[in-house]
mmCIF file of C-alpha atoms in Angstrom:
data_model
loop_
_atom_site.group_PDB
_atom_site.id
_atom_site.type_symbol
_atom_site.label_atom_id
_atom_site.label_comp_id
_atom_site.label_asym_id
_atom_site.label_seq_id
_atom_site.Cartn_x
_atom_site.Cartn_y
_atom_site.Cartn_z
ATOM 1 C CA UNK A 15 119.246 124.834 106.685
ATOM 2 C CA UNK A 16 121.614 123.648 108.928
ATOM 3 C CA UNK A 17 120.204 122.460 112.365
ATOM 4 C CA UNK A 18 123.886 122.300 114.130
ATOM 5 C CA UNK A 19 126.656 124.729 113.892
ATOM 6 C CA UNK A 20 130.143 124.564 114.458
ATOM 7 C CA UNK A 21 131.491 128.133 114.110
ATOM 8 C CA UNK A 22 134.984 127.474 114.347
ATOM 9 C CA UNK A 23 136.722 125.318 111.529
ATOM 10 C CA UNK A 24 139.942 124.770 113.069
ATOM 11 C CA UNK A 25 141.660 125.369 116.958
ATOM 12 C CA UNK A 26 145.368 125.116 117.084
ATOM 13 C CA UNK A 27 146.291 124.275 120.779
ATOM 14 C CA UNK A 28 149.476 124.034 122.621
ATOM 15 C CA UNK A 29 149.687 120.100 124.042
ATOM 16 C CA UNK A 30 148.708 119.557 127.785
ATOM 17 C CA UNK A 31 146.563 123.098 127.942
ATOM 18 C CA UNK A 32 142.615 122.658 127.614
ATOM 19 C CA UNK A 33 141.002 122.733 123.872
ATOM 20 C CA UNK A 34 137.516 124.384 123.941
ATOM 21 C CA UNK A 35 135.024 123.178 121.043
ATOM 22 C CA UNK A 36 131.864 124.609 120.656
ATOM 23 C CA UNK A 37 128.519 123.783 119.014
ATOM 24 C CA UNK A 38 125.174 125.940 118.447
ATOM 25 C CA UNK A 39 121.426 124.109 117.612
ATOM 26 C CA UNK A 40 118.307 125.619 116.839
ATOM 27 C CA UNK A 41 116.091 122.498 117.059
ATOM 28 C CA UNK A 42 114.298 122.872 120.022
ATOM 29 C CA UNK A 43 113.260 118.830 119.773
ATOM 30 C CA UNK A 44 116.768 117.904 120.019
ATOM 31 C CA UNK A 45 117.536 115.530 123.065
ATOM 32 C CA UNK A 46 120.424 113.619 122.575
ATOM 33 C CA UNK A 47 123.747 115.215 121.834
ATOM 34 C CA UNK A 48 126.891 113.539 120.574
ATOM 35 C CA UNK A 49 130.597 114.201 119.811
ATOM 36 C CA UNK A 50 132.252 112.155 117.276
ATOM 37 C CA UNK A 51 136.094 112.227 116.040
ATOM 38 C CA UNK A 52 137.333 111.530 112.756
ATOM 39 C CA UNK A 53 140.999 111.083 111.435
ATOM 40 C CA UNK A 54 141.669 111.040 108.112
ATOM 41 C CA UNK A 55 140.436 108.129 105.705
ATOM 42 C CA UNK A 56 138.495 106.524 108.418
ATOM 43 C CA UNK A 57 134.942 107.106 109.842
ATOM 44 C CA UNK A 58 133.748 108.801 112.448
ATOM 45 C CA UNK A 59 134.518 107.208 116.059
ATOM 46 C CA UNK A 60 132.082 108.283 119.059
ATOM 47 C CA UNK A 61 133.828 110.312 121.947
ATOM 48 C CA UNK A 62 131.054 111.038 124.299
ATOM 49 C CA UNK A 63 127.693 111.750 124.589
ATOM 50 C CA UNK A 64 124.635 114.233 126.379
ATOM 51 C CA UNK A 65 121.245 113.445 127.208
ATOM 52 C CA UNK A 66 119.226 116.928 127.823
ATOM 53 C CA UNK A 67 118.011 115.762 130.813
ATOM 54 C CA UNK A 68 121.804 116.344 132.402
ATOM 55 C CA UNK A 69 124.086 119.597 131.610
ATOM 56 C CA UNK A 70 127.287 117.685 132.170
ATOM 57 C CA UNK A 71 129.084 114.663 131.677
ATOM 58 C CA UNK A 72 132.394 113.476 131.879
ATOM 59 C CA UNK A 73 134.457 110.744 130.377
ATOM 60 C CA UNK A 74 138.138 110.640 131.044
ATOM 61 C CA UNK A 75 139.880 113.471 129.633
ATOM 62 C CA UNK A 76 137.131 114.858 127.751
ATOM 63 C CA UNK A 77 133.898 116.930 129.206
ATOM 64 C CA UNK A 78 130.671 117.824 127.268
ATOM 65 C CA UNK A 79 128.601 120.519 128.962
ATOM 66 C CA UNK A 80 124.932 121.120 127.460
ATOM 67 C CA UNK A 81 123.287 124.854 128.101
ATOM 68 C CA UNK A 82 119.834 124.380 126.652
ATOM 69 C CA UNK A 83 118.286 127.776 127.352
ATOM 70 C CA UNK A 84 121.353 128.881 125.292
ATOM 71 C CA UNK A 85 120.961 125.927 122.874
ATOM 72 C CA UNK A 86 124.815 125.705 123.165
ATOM 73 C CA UNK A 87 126.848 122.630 123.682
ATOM 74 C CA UNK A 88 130.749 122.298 124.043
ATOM 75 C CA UNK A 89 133.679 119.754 124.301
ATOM 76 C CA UNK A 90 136.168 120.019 126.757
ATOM 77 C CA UNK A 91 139.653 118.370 126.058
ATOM 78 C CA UNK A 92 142.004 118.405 128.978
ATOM 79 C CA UNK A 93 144.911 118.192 128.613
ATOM 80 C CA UNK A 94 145.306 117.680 125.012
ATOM 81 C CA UNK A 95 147.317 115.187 123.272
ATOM 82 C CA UNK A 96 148.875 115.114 120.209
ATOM 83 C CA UNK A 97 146.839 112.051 119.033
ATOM 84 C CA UNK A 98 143.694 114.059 119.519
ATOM 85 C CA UNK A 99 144.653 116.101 116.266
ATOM 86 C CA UNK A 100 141.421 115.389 114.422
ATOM 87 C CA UNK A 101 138.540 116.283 112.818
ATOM 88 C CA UNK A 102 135.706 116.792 115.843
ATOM 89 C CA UNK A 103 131.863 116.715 114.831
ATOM 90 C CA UNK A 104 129.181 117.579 116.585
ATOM 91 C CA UNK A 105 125.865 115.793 116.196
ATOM 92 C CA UNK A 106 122.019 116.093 117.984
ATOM 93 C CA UNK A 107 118.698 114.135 117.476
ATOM 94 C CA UNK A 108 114.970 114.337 117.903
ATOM 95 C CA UNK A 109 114.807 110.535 116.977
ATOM 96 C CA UNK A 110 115.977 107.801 114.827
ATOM 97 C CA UNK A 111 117.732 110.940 112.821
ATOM 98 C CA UNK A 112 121.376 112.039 113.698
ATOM 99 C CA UNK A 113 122.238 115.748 112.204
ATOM 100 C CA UNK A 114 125.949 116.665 112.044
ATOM 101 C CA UNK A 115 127.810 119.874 112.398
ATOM 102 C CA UNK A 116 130.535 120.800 109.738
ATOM 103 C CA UNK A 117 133.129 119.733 112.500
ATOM 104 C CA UNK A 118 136.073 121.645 113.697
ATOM 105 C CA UNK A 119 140.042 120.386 112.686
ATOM 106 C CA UNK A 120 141.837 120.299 116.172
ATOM 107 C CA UNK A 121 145.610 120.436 115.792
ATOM 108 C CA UNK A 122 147.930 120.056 118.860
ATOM 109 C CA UNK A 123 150.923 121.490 118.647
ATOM 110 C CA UNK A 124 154.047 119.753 120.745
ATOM 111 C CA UNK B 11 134.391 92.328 115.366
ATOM 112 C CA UNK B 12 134.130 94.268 112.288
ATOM 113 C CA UNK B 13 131.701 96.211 113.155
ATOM 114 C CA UNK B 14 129.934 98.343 110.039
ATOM 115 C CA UNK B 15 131.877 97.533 106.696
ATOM 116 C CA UNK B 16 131.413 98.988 103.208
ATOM 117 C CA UNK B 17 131.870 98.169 100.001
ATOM 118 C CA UNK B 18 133.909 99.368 98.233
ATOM 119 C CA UNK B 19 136.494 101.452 99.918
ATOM 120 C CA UNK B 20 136.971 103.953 96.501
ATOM 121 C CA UNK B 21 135.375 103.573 93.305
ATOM 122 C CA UNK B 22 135.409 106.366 90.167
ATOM 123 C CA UNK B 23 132.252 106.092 87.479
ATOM 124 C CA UNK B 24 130.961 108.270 84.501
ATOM 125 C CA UNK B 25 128.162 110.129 84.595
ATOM 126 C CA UNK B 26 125.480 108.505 83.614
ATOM 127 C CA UNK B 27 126.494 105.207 85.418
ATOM 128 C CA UNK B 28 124.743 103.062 88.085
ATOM 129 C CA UNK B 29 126.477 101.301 91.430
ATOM 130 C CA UNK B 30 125.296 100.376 94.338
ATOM 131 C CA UNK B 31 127.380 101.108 97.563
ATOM 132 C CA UNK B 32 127.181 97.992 100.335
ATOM 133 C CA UNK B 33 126.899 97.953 103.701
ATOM 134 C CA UNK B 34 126.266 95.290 106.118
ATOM 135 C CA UNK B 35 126.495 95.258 110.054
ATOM 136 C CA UNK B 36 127.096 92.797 112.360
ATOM 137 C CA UNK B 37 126.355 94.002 115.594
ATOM 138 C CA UNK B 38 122.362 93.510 115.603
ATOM 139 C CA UNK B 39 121.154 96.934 115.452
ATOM 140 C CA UNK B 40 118.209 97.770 114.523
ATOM 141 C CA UNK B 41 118.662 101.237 112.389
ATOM 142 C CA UNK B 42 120.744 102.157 109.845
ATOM 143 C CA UNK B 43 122.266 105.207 107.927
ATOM 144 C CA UNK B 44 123.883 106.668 105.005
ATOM 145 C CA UNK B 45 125.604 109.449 105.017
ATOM 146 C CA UNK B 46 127.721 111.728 102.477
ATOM 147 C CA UNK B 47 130.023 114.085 103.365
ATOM 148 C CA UNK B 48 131.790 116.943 102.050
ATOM 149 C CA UNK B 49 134.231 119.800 102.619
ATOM 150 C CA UNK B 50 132.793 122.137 105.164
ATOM 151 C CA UNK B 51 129.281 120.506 105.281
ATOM 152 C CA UNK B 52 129.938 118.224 107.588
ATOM 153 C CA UNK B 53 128.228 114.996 107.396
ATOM 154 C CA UNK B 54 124.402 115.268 105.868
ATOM 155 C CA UNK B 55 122.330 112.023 105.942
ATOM 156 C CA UNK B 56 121.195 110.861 102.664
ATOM 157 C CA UNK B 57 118.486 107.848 103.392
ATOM 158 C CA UNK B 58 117.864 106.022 107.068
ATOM 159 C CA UNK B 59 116.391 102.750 107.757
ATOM 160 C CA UNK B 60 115.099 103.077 111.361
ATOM 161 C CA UNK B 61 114.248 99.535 111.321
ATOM 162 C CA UNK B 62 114.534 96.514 109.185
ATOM 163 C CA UNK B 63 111.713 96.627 106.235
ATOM 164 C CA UNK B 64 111.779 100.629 106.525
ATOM 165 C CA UNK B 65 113.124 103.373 105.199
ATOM 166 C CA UNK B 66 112.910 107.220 104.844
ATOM 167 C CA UNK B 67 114.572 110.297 103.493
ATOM 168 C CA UNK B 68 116.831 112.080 105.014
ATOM 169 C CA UNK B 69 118.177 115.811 104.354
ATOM 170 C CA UNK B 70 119.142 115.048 100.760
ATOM 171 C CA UNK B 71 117.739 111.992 99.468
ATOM 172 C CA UNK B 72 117.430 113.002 95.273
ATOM 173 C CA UNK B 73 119.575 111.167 92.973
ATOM 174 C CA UNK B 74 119.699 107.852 95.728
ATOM 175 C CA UNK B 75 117.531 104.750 96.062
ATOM 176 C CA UNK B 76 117.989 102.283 99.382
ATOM 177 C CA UNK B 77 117.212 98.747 100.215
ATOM 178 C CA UNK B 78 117.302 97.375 104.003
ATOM 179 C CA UNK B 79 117.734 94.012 102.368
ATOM 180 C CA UNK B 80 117.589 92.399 106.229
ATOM 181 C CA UNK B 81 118.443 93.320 109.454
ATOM 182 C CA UNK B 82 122.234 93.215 108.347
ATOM 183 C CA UNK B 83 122.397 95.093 105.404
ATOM 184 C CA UNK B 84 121.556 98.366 103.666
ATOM 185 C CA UNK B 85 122.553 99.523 100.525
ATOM 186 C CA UNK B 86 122.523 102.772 98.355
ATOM 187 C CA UNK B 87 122.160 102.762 94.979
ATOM 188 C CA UNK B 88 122.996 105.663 92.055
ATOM 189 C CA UNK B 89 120.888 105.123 89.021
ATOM 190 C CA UNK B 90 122.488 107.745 87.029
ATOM 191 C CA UNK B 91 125.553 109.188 88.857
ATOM 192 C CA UNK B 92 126.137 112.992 88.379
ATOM 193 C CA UNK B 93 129.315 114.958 89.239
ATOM 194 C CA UNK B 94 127.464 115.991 91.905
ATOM 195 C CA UNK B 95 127.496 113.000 94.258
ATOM 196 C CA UNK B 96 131.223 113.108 93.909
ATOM 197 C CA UNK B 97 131.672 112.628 97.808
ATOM 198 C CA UNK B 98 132.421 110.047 100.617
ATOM 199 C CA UNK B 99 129.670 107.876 101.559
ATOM 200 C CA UNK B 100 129.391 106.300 105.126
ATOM 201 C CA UNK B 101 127.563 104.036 106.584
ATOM 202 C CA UNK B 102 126.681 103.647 110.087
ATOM 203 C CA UNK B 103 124.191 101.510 112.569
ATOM 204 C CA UNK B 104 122.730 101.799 116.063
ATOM 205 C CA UNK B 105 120.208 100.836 118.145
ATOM 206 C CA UNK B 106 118.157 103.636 117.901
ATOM 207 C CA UNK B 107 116.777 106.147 120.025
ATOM 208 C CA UNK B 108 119.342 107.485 122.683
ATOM 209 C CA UNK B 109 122.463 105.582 121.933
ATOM 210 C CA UNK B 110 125.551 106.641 119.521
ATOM 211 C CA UNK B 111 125.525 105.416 116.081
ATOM 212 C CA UNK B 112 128.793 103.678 114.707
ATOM 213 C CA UNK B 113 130.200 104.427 111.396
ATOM 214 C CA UNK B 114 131.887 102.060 108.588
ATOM 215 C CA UNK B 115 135.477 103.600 106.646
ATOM 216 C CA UNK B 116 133.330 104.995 104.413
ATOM 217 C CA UNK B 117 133.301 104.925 100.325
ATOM 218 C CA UNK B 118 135.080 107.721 98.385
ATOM 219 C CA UNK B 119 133.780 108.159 94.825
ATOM 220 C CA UNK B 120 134.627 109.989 92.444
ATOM 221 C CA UNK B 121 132.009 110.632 89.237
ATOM 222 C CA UNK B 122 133.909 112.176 86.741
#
């Protein structure tokens, strides 16, 4: 039973508009939430992070906003690049335990 | 700084065999992960070591066996591999609790 979904496998986005990613939980002891972002044949790289104390945070280019009544997190990309044609993952935890989403393929198109 | 690194980077063995997949860390952290993942699952973690001389399952821990040999290294072993754990393996490290946990290339193998 998967603990974090990622809806969307792909988003094809046009390069310097915003690129929307979204993630769903259902466990309510999650309090740490995590993007990662993985090209292919290498591992995953950490983008930015959310503790579930805060509903926002902000790192650059890229924004992770954290509803928890809505148990609904999402990455904010703006303005895309091509080089952030990836894989993106979404991941939560309780504790030592990090659970993944099945990640969403971003392409940016020039 | 290498970071996480795994050995080896691709390997292919019969059913029926046994390897064990190497990992080793050199920034001091204190937990440590394996992972497997495959197409539209995402990554699901196999075995975790939340600190050196422990470890515990994780979502799908049959067929696997793990040693946190020291603080540095933790390795998975496949006693009988099975077409099933065809898949790429990662390993990653952090300092537990609320911090980001960083991943090694990973191991792709193939049991055929």
């Amino acid at each position: 039973d998967q603990q974090v979904k990622q809806n969307s496998p792909s988003l094809s986005v046009q390069e310097g508009r915003i690129s929307i990613l979204n993630c769903d939980y259902t466990n309510s002891m999650f309090d740490y939430f995590l993007w990662y972002k993985k090209y292919p044949a290498e591992g995953p790289t950490f983008l930015i992070s959310i503790s579930s104390i805060k509903d926002k945070n902000e790192d650059g280019r890229f924004t992770v906003f954290l509803n928890k009544s809505a148990k609904h997190l999402s990455l904010h990309i703006v303005p895309s690049q091509p080089g952030d044609s990836a894989v993106y993952f979404c991941a939560a935890r309780p504790d030592y335990k990090l659970s993944f989403g099945a990640g969403t393929t971003v392409t940016v198109r020039a | 700084n290498a970071g996480v690194t795994q050995t080896p980077k691709f390997q292919v063995l019969k059913t029926g065999q046994s390897m064990t997949l190497q990992c080793a860390q050199d920034m001091n952290h204190n937990s440590m992960y394996w992972y497997r993942q495959d197409p539209g699952m995402g990554l699901r973690l196999i075995y975790y070591s939340a600190s050196e001389g422990t470890t515990d399952k994780g979502e799908v821990p049959n067929g696997y066996n793990v040693s946190r040999l020291n603080k540095r290294e933790f390795s998975l072993r496949l006693e009988s591999a099975a077409p099933s754990q065809t898949s790429v393996y990662f390993c990653a490290s952090s300092e537990g609790g609320q911090t980001e946990a960083f991943f090694g290339q990973g191991t792709r193998l193939t049991v055929v």
